Amino acid sequence: MAFKRSSGVLLHPTSLPDCSGIGTIGKQAYKFVDWLAEAGQSLWQVLPLGPTGYGDSPYASFSTYAGQPLIIDLDELKEAGLLTGDDILPPDYIKSNGDINYGAVVFWKKPILRKAAGNFMNKKDHPFRKEYDEFVKANSYWLDEYALFMDIKNYYDEKAQQDNLSGCMWSNYWPKDLALHQEKAVKDWAASHKDSIEIEKIIQFFFFHQWNALKAYANSKGIHIIGDIPIFVAPDSVDVWANQKLFLLNSEGVPTFVSGVPPDYFSATGQLWGNPLYNWKEMAKDDYAWWISRIKGVLNMVDYIRIDHFRGFEAYWAIPFGEETAINGKWEKGPDHALFNAIKKQLGELPILAEDLGLITEEVKALRDDFNLPGMKILQFAFDANEAGKDGMVNTFLPHNYTPNSLVYTGTHDNDTLRGWIDKASDKELNLIQEYIGKNGLSKDELVKEMIRLAMSSVSVFAVIPMQDLLGIGSEGRMNTPSTTGTNWAWRMQPTDFNADIAKWMRRLSALYARNSVGL
């Protein structure tokens, strides 16, 4: 499809400020939309919006369709008459600002959401009742299984804690008939747990009621939302549990092969992600209906979709289950053009953006380009000594090598912040940046601004700048360090970070480089 030259900001809702414990999709999200409009921006990119579990990664969700309950705004539930002021008063260990403590937020907030859902369930005449009934009906294709899965999971997670066990995966701790999704066991559970299953549905309604209103507000301001789909799904998810024949699992529901990437100069042992791999032959039998439904579901939430690890559709690295590293994997062919032909046939032109980083072959380029999907350019990679020093190779991340059908970022959620990267850059790298832009003697703060300007001035149709980079924040603002756990996904803005001077500067850059309709 044709993309309009635009620019915007990468900020996950969890990073919004001035909310109890974690950013929400309430008042601060609307304030951010207003700030984007003031800054002349027309794109807001978010990370995956699903419910998260161990490790807190939005790329490992319990469902590819569901929303993250932790970012539901409690003030709005209070205004809807479902909670009281005392209900939503945070304890001392929940802070309004500063990094997220996910364990504390889960412990405090989930019982409150269940209380609000229980109050709604008992108010048959609540003003949201008709909207809720319509939501349940329209989303039954995923909501029924999701609510059932979460209800069973909640029960057995609690039992695992009582038994001092950890890692309560459905495949290794649930009763076998439930773990294997046997029809009678599933129906019996649903019949005997109606209220608790209904609670899960109502919590999802709260999320979508708030998210849909926020998206409509953003769209009314001329701002489009870029969402994110990880190519693989989490093993501990309803997606795998309810669709076991579509994944490479054994008769016990355990993966036979899992995902990752092979060794490269970043890692001598590769990266072992551990997601179950798709049974692409089985998926092809119904013309990839599962994938088409997945994309439709996300497009109901956002305007554009970035697909993470796009190269895995052409070929993927399959690692035998049980391996401790990714070394002993092998390349297997993916669905390639067949999948995207099926998607295009049923959904039309694709508002899809391809995360085409990593080992990109000519076959991957052909898959991307044959469907006219914009790929990604990362400015940090443009001046990385590892890239710049490859003899005889063109550094495709340098802006003079861009094509218009691309997205440029100063960095992604997996990179250090731009200021953090500059702080660690070698003299050779810093000199290369200054020589490239034709300015010498710049301070590190000035280099950050010039890199942002370089992205905005490039020919790439979309330019997206992480909020941390606009604020000039160092490594303390890094969102994720791959292959680590415990400290990721936690950064939050300060309430004062909706800076009018930065908005004015971005508005001027967007006008200067024809990324908005304001004009010079």
Short mmCIF file of C-alpha atoms in Angstrom, two decimals, residues 68-472:
data_model
loop_
_atom_site.label_atom_id
_atom_site.label_comp_id
_atom_site.label_asym_id
_atom_site.label_seq_id
_atom_site.Cartn_x
_atom_site.Cartn_y
_atom_site.Cartn_z
CA GLN A 68 -2.67 -5.82 28.92
CA PRO A 69 -4.80 -5.50 32.10
CA LEU A 70 -2.01 -3.68 33.95
CA ILE A 71 -2.41 -0.55 31.78
CA ILE A 72 -6.15 -0.22 32.41
CA ASP A 73 -6.78 3.13 34.07
CA LEU A 74 -8.37 2.75 37.51
CA ASP A 75 -9.56 6.35 37.65
CA GLU A 76 -11.82 5.66 34.69
CA LEU A 77 -13.27 2.60 36.44
CA LYS A 78 -13.94 4.78 39.47
CA GLU A 79 -15.69 7.36 37.28
CA ALA A 80 -17.79 4.51 35.86
CA GLY A 81 -19.00 3.68 39.37
CA LEU A 82 -17.15 0.36 39.55
CA LEU A 83 -14.58 1.31 42.19
CA THR A 84 -14.33 3.79 45.04
CA GLY A 85 -11.61 6.28 45.86
CA ASP A 86 -10.42 4.00 48.66
CA ASP A 87 -10.25 1.05 46.24
CA ILE A 88 -7.80 2.77 43.94
CA LEU A 89 -5.66 4.46 46.59
CA PRO A 90 -2.21 2.91 46.04
CA PRO A 91 -0.23 1.56 48.99
CA ASP A 92 3.13 3.09 49.89
CA TYR A 93 5.08 0.55 47.82
CA ILE A 94 3.35 1.72 44.61
CA LYS A 95 4.94 4.89 43.28
CA SER A 96 3.43 7.39 40.86
CA ASN A 97 6.71 7.82 38.99
CA GLY A 98 10.01 6.05 38.49
CA ASP A 99 10.75 2.64 37.03
CA ILE A 100 8.06 -0.05 37.06
CA ASN A 101 8.13 -2.80 39.68
CA TYR A 102 6.00 -5.33 37.83
CA GLY A 103 5.71 -7.75 40.75
CA ALA A 104 4.37 -5.03 43.02
CA VAL A 105 1.95 -3.74 40.36
CA VAL A 106 0.57 -7.22 39.68
CA PHE A 107 0.15 -7.93 43.42
CA TRP A 108 -1.72 -4.64 43.97
CA LYS A 109 -3.64 -4.05 40.75
CA LYS A 110 -5.00 -7.42 39.63
CA PRO A 111 -7.26 -7.89 42.69
CA ILE A 112 -8.62 -4.37 42.16
CA LEU A 113 -9.44 -5.16 38.53
CA ARG A 114 -11.20 -8.35 39.61
CA LYS A 115 -13.19 -6.37 42.18
CA ALA A 116 -14.25 -3.87 39.50
CA ALA A 117 -15.23 -6.73 37.20
CA GLY A 118 -17.23 -8.38 39.96
CA ASN A 119 -19.05 -5.11 40.65
CA PHE A 120 -19.85 -4.78 36.95
CA MET A 121 -21.09 -8.37 36.78
CA ASN A 122 -23.55 -7.61 39.58
CA LYS A 123 -24.82 -4.37 37.98
CA LYS A 124 -27.09 -5.65 35.26
CA ASP A 125 -28.27 -2.11 34.46
CA HIS A 126 -24.82 -0.54 34.19
CA PRO A 127 -24.53 1.94 31.26
CA PHE A 128 -21.74 -0.18 29.74
CA ARG A 129 -23.88 -3.35 29.72
CA LYS A 130 -24.99 -3.17 26.08
CA GLU A 131 -21.47 -2.32 24.94
CA TYR A 132 -20.14 -5.25 26.94
CA ASP A 133 -22.63 -7.71 25.46
CA GLU A 134 -21.69 -6.54 21.96
CA PHE A 135 -17.99 -6.86 22.81
CA VAL A 136 -18.39 -10.44 24.02
CA LYS A 137 -20.34 -11.41 20.92
CA ALA A 138 -17.97 -9.74 18.45
CA ASN A 139 -14.84 -11.17 20.08
CA SER A 140 -16.01 -14.64 21.04
CA TYR A 141 -13.64 -16.17 18.46
CA TRP A 142 -10.71 -15.45 20.80
CA LEU A 143 -12.24 -14.21 24.06
CA ASP A 144 -13.90 -17.48 25.10
CA GLU A 145 -10.68 -19.49 24.86
CA TYR A 146 -8.60 -16.71 26.41
CA ALA A 147 -10.84 -16.31 29.46
CA LEU A 148 -10.96 -20.07 29.93
CA PHE A 149 -7.16 -20.37 29.62
CA MET A 150 -6.51 -17.57 32.10
CA ASP A 151 -8.98 -19.01 34.58
CA ILE A 152 -7.33 -22.43 34.49
CA LYS A 153 -3.91 -20.79 34.62
CA ASN A 154 -4.83 -18.63 37.62
CA TYR A 155 -5.96 -21.74 39.51
CA TYR A 156 -2.88 -23.84 38.77
CA ASP A 157 -0.45 -20.95 39.21
CA GLU A 158 -1.82 -20.48 42.72
CA LYS A 159 -1.59 -24.21 43.37
CA ALA A 160 2.01 -24.23 42.12
CA GLN A 161 2.88 -21.47 44.61
CA GLN A 162 1.27 -23.43 47.43
CA ASP A 163 3.33 -26.48 46.40
CA ASN A 164 6.51 -24.36 46.21
CA LEU A 165 6.85 -25.04 42.50
CA SER A 166 7.81 -22.60 39.78
CA GLY A 167 7.27 -22.48 36.04
CA CYS A 168 3.62 -23.46 35.98
CA MET A 169 3.41 -24.20 32.25
CA TRP A 170 0.15 -25.71 31.09
CA SER A 171 2.04 -28.55 29.39
CA ASN A 172 3.88 -29.70 32.52
CA TYR A 173 1.55 -28.94 35.44
CA TRP A 174 -2.08 -28.96 34.37
CA PRO A 175 -4.00 -32.25 34.41
CA LYS A 176 -3.26 -34.02 31.14
CA ASP A 177 -6.81 -33.82 29.78
CA LEU A 178 -6.88 -30.04 30.29
CA ALA A 179 -3.30 -29.58 29.08
CA LEU A 180 -4.12 -31.39 25.85
CA HIS A 181 -7.30 -29.33 25.42
CA GLN A 182 -9.54 -32.37 25.41
CA GLU A 183 -13.13 -31.36 24.68
CA LYS A 184 -14.85 -32.91 27.70
CA ALA A 185 -12.33 -31.54 30.20
CA VAL A 186 -12.54 -28.06 28.71
CA LYS A 187 -16.35 -28.07 28.71
CA ASP A 188 -16.50 -29.35 32.29
CA TRP A 189 -14.16 -26.60 33.50
CA ALA A 190 -16.12 -23.92 31.66
CA ALA A 191 -19.41 -25.14 33.14
CA SER A 192 -18.09 -25.17 36.73
CA HIS A 193 -16.19 -21.85 36.63
CA LYS A 194 -18.62 -19.52 34.89
CA ASP A 195 -18.21 -16.53 37.21
CA SER A 196 -14.42 -16.52 37.32
CA ILE A 197 -14.28 -16.92 33.52
CA GLU A 198 -16.72 -14.03 33.18
CA ILE A 199 -14.40 -11.90 35.32
CA GLU A 200 -11.60 -12.40 32.77
CA LYS A 201 -13.91 -11.34 29.94
CA ILE A 202 -15.00 -8.21 31.79
CA ILE A 203 -11.39 -7.19 32.47
CA GLN A 204 -10.70 -7.50 28.74
CA PHE A 205 -13.75 -5.34 28.08
CA PHE A 206 -12.35 -2.67 30.38
CA PHE A 207 -9.11 -2.66 28.39
CA PHE A 208 -10.75 -2.45 24.96
CA HIS A 209 -13.31 0.13 26.08
CA GLN A 210 -10.46 2.40 27.16
CA TRP A 211 -8.07 1.56 24.30
CA ASN A 212 -10.66 2.06 21.57
CA ALA A 213 -11.58 5.47 22.98
CA LEU A 214 -7.90 6.46 23.12
CA LYS A 215 -7.25 5.28 19.56
CA ALA A 216 -10.29 7.18 18.30
CA TYR A 217 -9.00 10.30 20.03
CA ALA A 218 -5.55 9.87 18.50
CA ASN A 219 -7.00 9.33 15.04
CA SER A 220 -9.15 12.45 15.44
CA LYS A 221 -5.91 14.38 16.02
CA GLY A 222 -4.40 12.98 12.82
CA ILE A 223 -2.21 10.48 14.67
CA HIS A 224 -1.99 6.88 13.51
CA ILE A 225 -0.85 4.07 15.76
CA ILE A 226 1.82 1.58 14.74
CA GLY A 227 1.36 -1.71 16.57
CA ASP A 228 3.67 -4.69 16.81
CA ILE A 229 3.30 -8.43 16.18
CA PRO A 230 6.05 -10.81 17.31
CA ILE A 231 6.40 -13.49 14.63
CA PHE A 232 6.34 -16.20 17.31
CA VAL A 233 4.03 -16.59 20.29
CA ALA A 234 4.86 -17.49 23.87
CA PRO A 235 4.81 -21.18 24.82
CA ASP A 236 2.71 -20.29 27.88
CA SER A 237 -0.15 -18.84 25.85
CA VAL A 238 -3.68 -19.61 24.85
CA ASP A 239 -2.50 -19.38 21.24
CA VAL A 240 -0.47 -22.57 21.62
CA TRP A 241 -2.74 -24.33 24.12
CA ALA A 242 -5.92 -23.96 22.04
CA ASN A 243 -4.25 -24.63 18.66
CA GLN A 244 -1.78 -27.42 19.37
CA LYS A 245 -1.95 -28.99 15.92
CA LEU A 246 -0.69 -25.72 14.43
CA PHE A 247 2.63 -25.96 16.33
CA LEU A 248 5.50 -28.45 16.38
CA LEU A 249 4.59 -30.22 19.62
CA ASN A 250 4.77 -33.82 20.76
CA SER A 251 1.83 -35.85 22.08
CA GLU A 252 2.31 -34.32 25.55
CA GLY A 253 2.06 -30.74 24.27
CA VAL A 254 5.81 -30.15 24.61
CA PRO A 255 7.66 -28.41 21.73
CA THR A 256 9.89 -30.56 19.53
CA PHE A 257 11.70 -27.56 18.06
CA VAL A 258 11.94 -23.99 19.30
CA SER A 259 12.91 -20.60 17.93
CA GLY A 260 16.09 -18.56 17.98
CA VAL A 261 18.82 -17.21 15.75
CA PRO A 262 22.20 -18.75 14.87
CA PRO A 263 25.59 -17.64 16.17
CA ASP A 264 26.90 -14.35 14.76
CA TYR A 265 29.37 -11.65 15.77
CA PHE A 266 26.96 -10.49 18.48
CA SER A 267 26.82 -13.92 20.15
CA ALA A 268 29.04 -16.98 19.69
CA THR A 269 26.20 -19.26 20.78
CA GLY A 270 23.35 -17.48 19.01
CA GLN A 271 20.09 -16.59 20.75
CA LEU A 272 17.78 -19.28 22.13
CA TRP A 273 14.30 -17.72 22.32
CA GLY A 274 12.39 -20.91 23.09
CA ASN A 275 9.08 -20.20 21.32
CA PRO A 276 7.37 -23.24 19.80
CA LEU A 277 7.63 -23.25 16.02
CA TYR A 278 4.69 -23.31 13.63
CA ASN A 279 3.53 -26.37 11.78
CA TRP A 280 3.39 -24.47 8.49
CA LYS A 281 2.16 -27.52 6.53
CA GLU A 282 -0.86 -27.75 8.82
CA MET A 283 -1.47 -23.99 8.62
CA ALA A 284 -1.45 -24.11 4.83
CA LYS A 285 -4.39 -26.55 4.82
CA ASP A 286 -6.90 -23.78 5.64
CA ASP A 287 -5.01 -21.06 3.77
CA TYR A 288 -3.33 -19.72 6.94
CA ALA A 289 -6.61 -18.85 8.65
CA TRP A 290 -4.92 -18.55 12.07
CA TRP A 291 -2.48 -15.92 10.82
CA ILE A 292 -5.14 -14.00 8.93
CA SER A 293 -7.33 -13.91 12.04
CA ARG A 294 -4.34 -12.76 14.10
CA ILE A 295 -3.56 -9.86 11.77
CA LYS A 296 -7.22 -8.83 11.61
CA GLY A 297 -7.35 -8.83 15.40
CA VAL A 298 -4.34 -6.54 15.75
CA LEU A 299 -5.59 -4.26 12.96
CA ASN A 300 -8.73 -3.74 15.03
CA MET A 301 -6.43 -2.13 17.62
CA VAL A 302 -3.91 -0.20 15.49
CA ASP A 303 -3.48 1.41 12.06
CA TYR A 304 -0.19 -0.17 10.99
CA ILE A 305 1.54 -3.39 12.05
CA ARG A 306 5.26 -3.90 12.47
CA ILE A 307 6.06 -7.63 12.25
CA ASP A 308 9.02 -8.56 14.42
CA HIS A 309 11.60 -11.00 12.93
CA PHE A 310 10.10 -10.81 9.46
CA ARG A 311 12.91 -12.89 7.99
CA GLY A 312 11.43 -15.95 9.76
CA PHE A 313 8.67 -16.14 7.17
CA GLU A 314 11.24 -16.96 4.48
CA ALA A 315 13.37 -19.28 6.64
CA TYR A 316 13.63 -19.81 10.39
CA TRP A 317 16.26 -21.25 12.72
CA ALA A 318 14.88 -24.46 14.27
CA ILE A 319 16.56 -25.60 17.50
CA PRO A 320 15.81 -29.04 19.00
CA PHE A 321 13.91 -28.66 22.25
CA GLY A 322 16.16 -29.10 25.27
CA GLU A 323 19.26 -27.54 23.75
CA GLU A 324 21.01 -25.07 26.04
CA THR A 325 22.18 -22.79 23.21
CA ALA A 326 21.15 -22.01 19.64
CA ILE A 327 24.28 -23.55 18.10
CA ASN A 328 22.72 -26.85 17.01
CA GLY A 329 19.81 -25.41 15.08
CA LYS A 330 19.24 -25.54 11.35
CA TRP A 331 17.49 -23.39 8.76
CA GLU A 332 14.03 -24.55 7.71
CA LYS A 333 11.93 -23.03 4.95
CA GLY A 334 9.01 -20.86 6.00
CA PRO A 335 5.74 -20.21 4.14
CA ASP A 336 7.36 -17.39 2.16
CA HIS A 337 5.08 -15.80 -0.47
CA ALA A 338 2.20 -18.23 0.12
CA LEU A 339 1.31 -16.70 3.48
CA PHE A 340 1.34 -13.10 2.27
CA ASN A 341 -0.60 -13.99 -0.87
CA ALA A 342 -3.29 -15.48 1.38
CA ILE A 343 -3.30 -12.43 3.65
CA LYS A 344 -3.51 -10.03 0.72
CA LYS A 345 -6.28 -12.07 -0.91
CA GLN A 346 -8.46 -11.83 2.18
CA LEU A 347 -7.45 -8.46 3.65
CA GLY A 348 -6.36 -6.42 0.63
CA GLU A 349 -3.36 -4.08 0.64
CA LEU A 350 -1.24 -4.66 3.69
CA PRO A 351 -0.46 -1.89 6.23
CA ILE A 352 2.50 -4.01 7.32
CA LEU A 353 6.01 -2.88 8.18
CA ALA A 354 8.80 -5.46 8.09
CA GLU A 355 11.39 -5.71 10.86
CA ASP A 356 14.07 -6.96 8.48
CA LEU A 357 17.10 -6.78 10.76
CA GLY A 358 19.62 -9.57 11.22
CA LEU A 359 20.80 -12.02 8.55
CA ILE A 360 18.90 -10.82 5.50
CA THR A 361 19.29 -12.88 2.34
CA GLU A 362 18.24 -12.08 -1.21
CA GLU A 363 15.22 -14.35 -0.66
CA VAL A 364 14.12 -12.31 2.37
CA LYS A 365 14.54 -9.08 0.40
CA ALA A 366 12.41 -10.53 -2.40
CA LEU A 367 9.63 -11.45 0.05
CA ARG A 368 9.68 -7.94 1.51
CA ASP A 369 9.88 -6.12 -1.81
CA ASP A 370 7.41 -8.27 -3.77
CA PHE A 371 4.72 -7.14 -1.31
CA ASN A 372 6.06 -3.57 -1.17
CA LEU A 373 6.61 -3.72 2.59
CA PRO A 374 8.82 -1.02 4.12
CA GLY A 375 11.88 -2.34 5.94
CA MET A 376 13.77 -0.83 8.87
CA LYS A 377 16.88 1.35 9.04
CA ILE A 378 18.67 1.94 12.36
CA LEU A 379 20.95 4.97 12.59
CA GLN A 380 23.01 3.52 15.43
CA PHE A 381 24.01 0.70 13.06
CA ALA A 382 25.03 3.24 10.42
CA PHE A 383 27.97 4.41 12.51
CA ASP A 384 28.76 1.19 14.35
CA ALA A 385 32.43 0.26 13.90
CA ASN A 386 31.47 -3.39 13.26
CA GLU A 387 29.32 -2.36 10.31
CA ALA A 388 31.51 0.47 8.98
CA GLY A 389 34.61 -1.71 9.01
CA LYS A 390 33.37 -4.48 6.73
CA ASP A 391 35.56 -4.33 3.64
CA GLY A 392 33.72 -4.43 0.36
CA MET A 393 30.28 -4.27 1.97
CA VAL A 394 27.78 -1.46 1.64
CA ASN A 395 26.48 -0.28 4.99
CA THR A 396 22.77 -0.14 4.17
CA PHE A 397 22.07 1.76 7.40
CA LEU A 398 23.86 4.90 6.20
CA PRO A 399 21.16 7.34 5.03
CA HIS A 400 22.56 7.83 1.52
CA ASN A 401 21.76 4.15 0.89
CA TYR A 402 18.10 4.39 1.96
CA THR A 403 15.14 3.97 -0.33
CA PRO A 404 11.86 5.80 0.32
CA ASN A 405 10.06 2.53 1.10
CA SER A 406 11.63 2.21 4.55
CA LEU A 407 11.31 3.32 8.18
CA VAL A 408 14.21 4.99 9.92
CA TYR A 409 14.78 4.86 13.67
CA THR A 410 17.58 6.34 15.74
CA GLY A 411 17.28 3.08 17.70
CA THR A 412 14.71 0.46 18.71
CA HIS A 413 13.48 -0.93 22.01
CA ASP A 414 16.37 -3.45 21.87
CA ASN A 415 19.07 -0.79 21.43
CA ASP A 416 20.68 1.39 24.03
CA THR A 417 19.29 4.91 24.01
CA LEU A 418 20.95 7.22 21.51
CA ARG A 419 22.71 9.19 24.26
CA GLY A 420 23.76 5.94 25.94
CA TRP A 421 25.16 4.66 22.65
CA ILE A 422 27.04 7.92 22.03
CA ASP A 423 28.47 7.82 25.57
CA LYS A 424 29.97 4.39 24.78
CA ALA A 425 30.95 5.08 21.14
CA SER A 426 34.61 5.07 20.13
CA ASP A 427 36.38 8.18 18.89
CA LYS A 428 36.36 6.60 15.43
CA GLU A 429 32.56 6.29 15.53
CA LEU A 430 32.03 9.79 16.89
CA ASN A 431 34.35 11.27 14.25
CA LEU A 432 32.51 9.35 11.52
CA ILE A 433 29.17 10.82 12.60
CA GLN A 434 30.53 14.37 12.55
CA GLU A 435 32.28 13.89 9.22
CA TYR A 436 29.09 12.42 7.73
CA ILE A 437 26.88 15.32 8.82
CA GLY A 438 29.57 17.94 8.11
CA LYS A 439 29.82 19.38 11.62
CA ASN A 440 32.77 19.09 13.97
CA GLY A 441 33.34 19.78 17.65
CA LEU A 442 29.81 18.85 18.68
CA SER A 443 28.93 18.02 22.26
CA LYS A 444 27.23 14.68 22.97
CA ASP A 445 23.88 16.43 23.48
CA GLU A 446 24.32 18.14 20.11
CA LEU A 447 25.18 14.81 18.48
CA VAL A 448 21.89 13.35 19.74
CA LYS A 449 19.97 16.21 18.12
CA GLU A 450 21.91 15.95 14.86
CA MET A 451 21.22 12.20 14.65
CA ILE A 452 17.51 12.88 15.10
CA ARG A 453 17.70 15.55 12.40
CA LEU A 454 19.48 13.04 10.13
CA ALA A 455 16.62 10.57 10.57
CA MET A 456 13.98 13.21 9.94
CA SER A 457 15.72 14.50 6.80
CA SER A 458 16.21 11.05 5.26
CA VAL A 459 14.19 9.78 2.30
CA SER A 460 12.57 7.05 4.46
CA VAL A 461 8.80 7.38 4.29
CA PHE A 462 8.47 7.01 8.09
CA ALA A 463 10.85 8.40 10.72
CA VAL A 464 10.21 7.20 14.27
CA ILE A 465 12.17 8.48 17.26
CA PRO A 466 12.10 6.78 20.68
CA MET A 467 10.92 9.19 23.38
CA GLN A 468 14.12 8.56 25.35
CA ASP A 469 16.14 9.91 22.42
CA LEU A 470 14.03 13.06 22.15
CA LEU A 471 14.68 13.62 25.85
CA GLY A 472 18.41 12.91 25.51
#
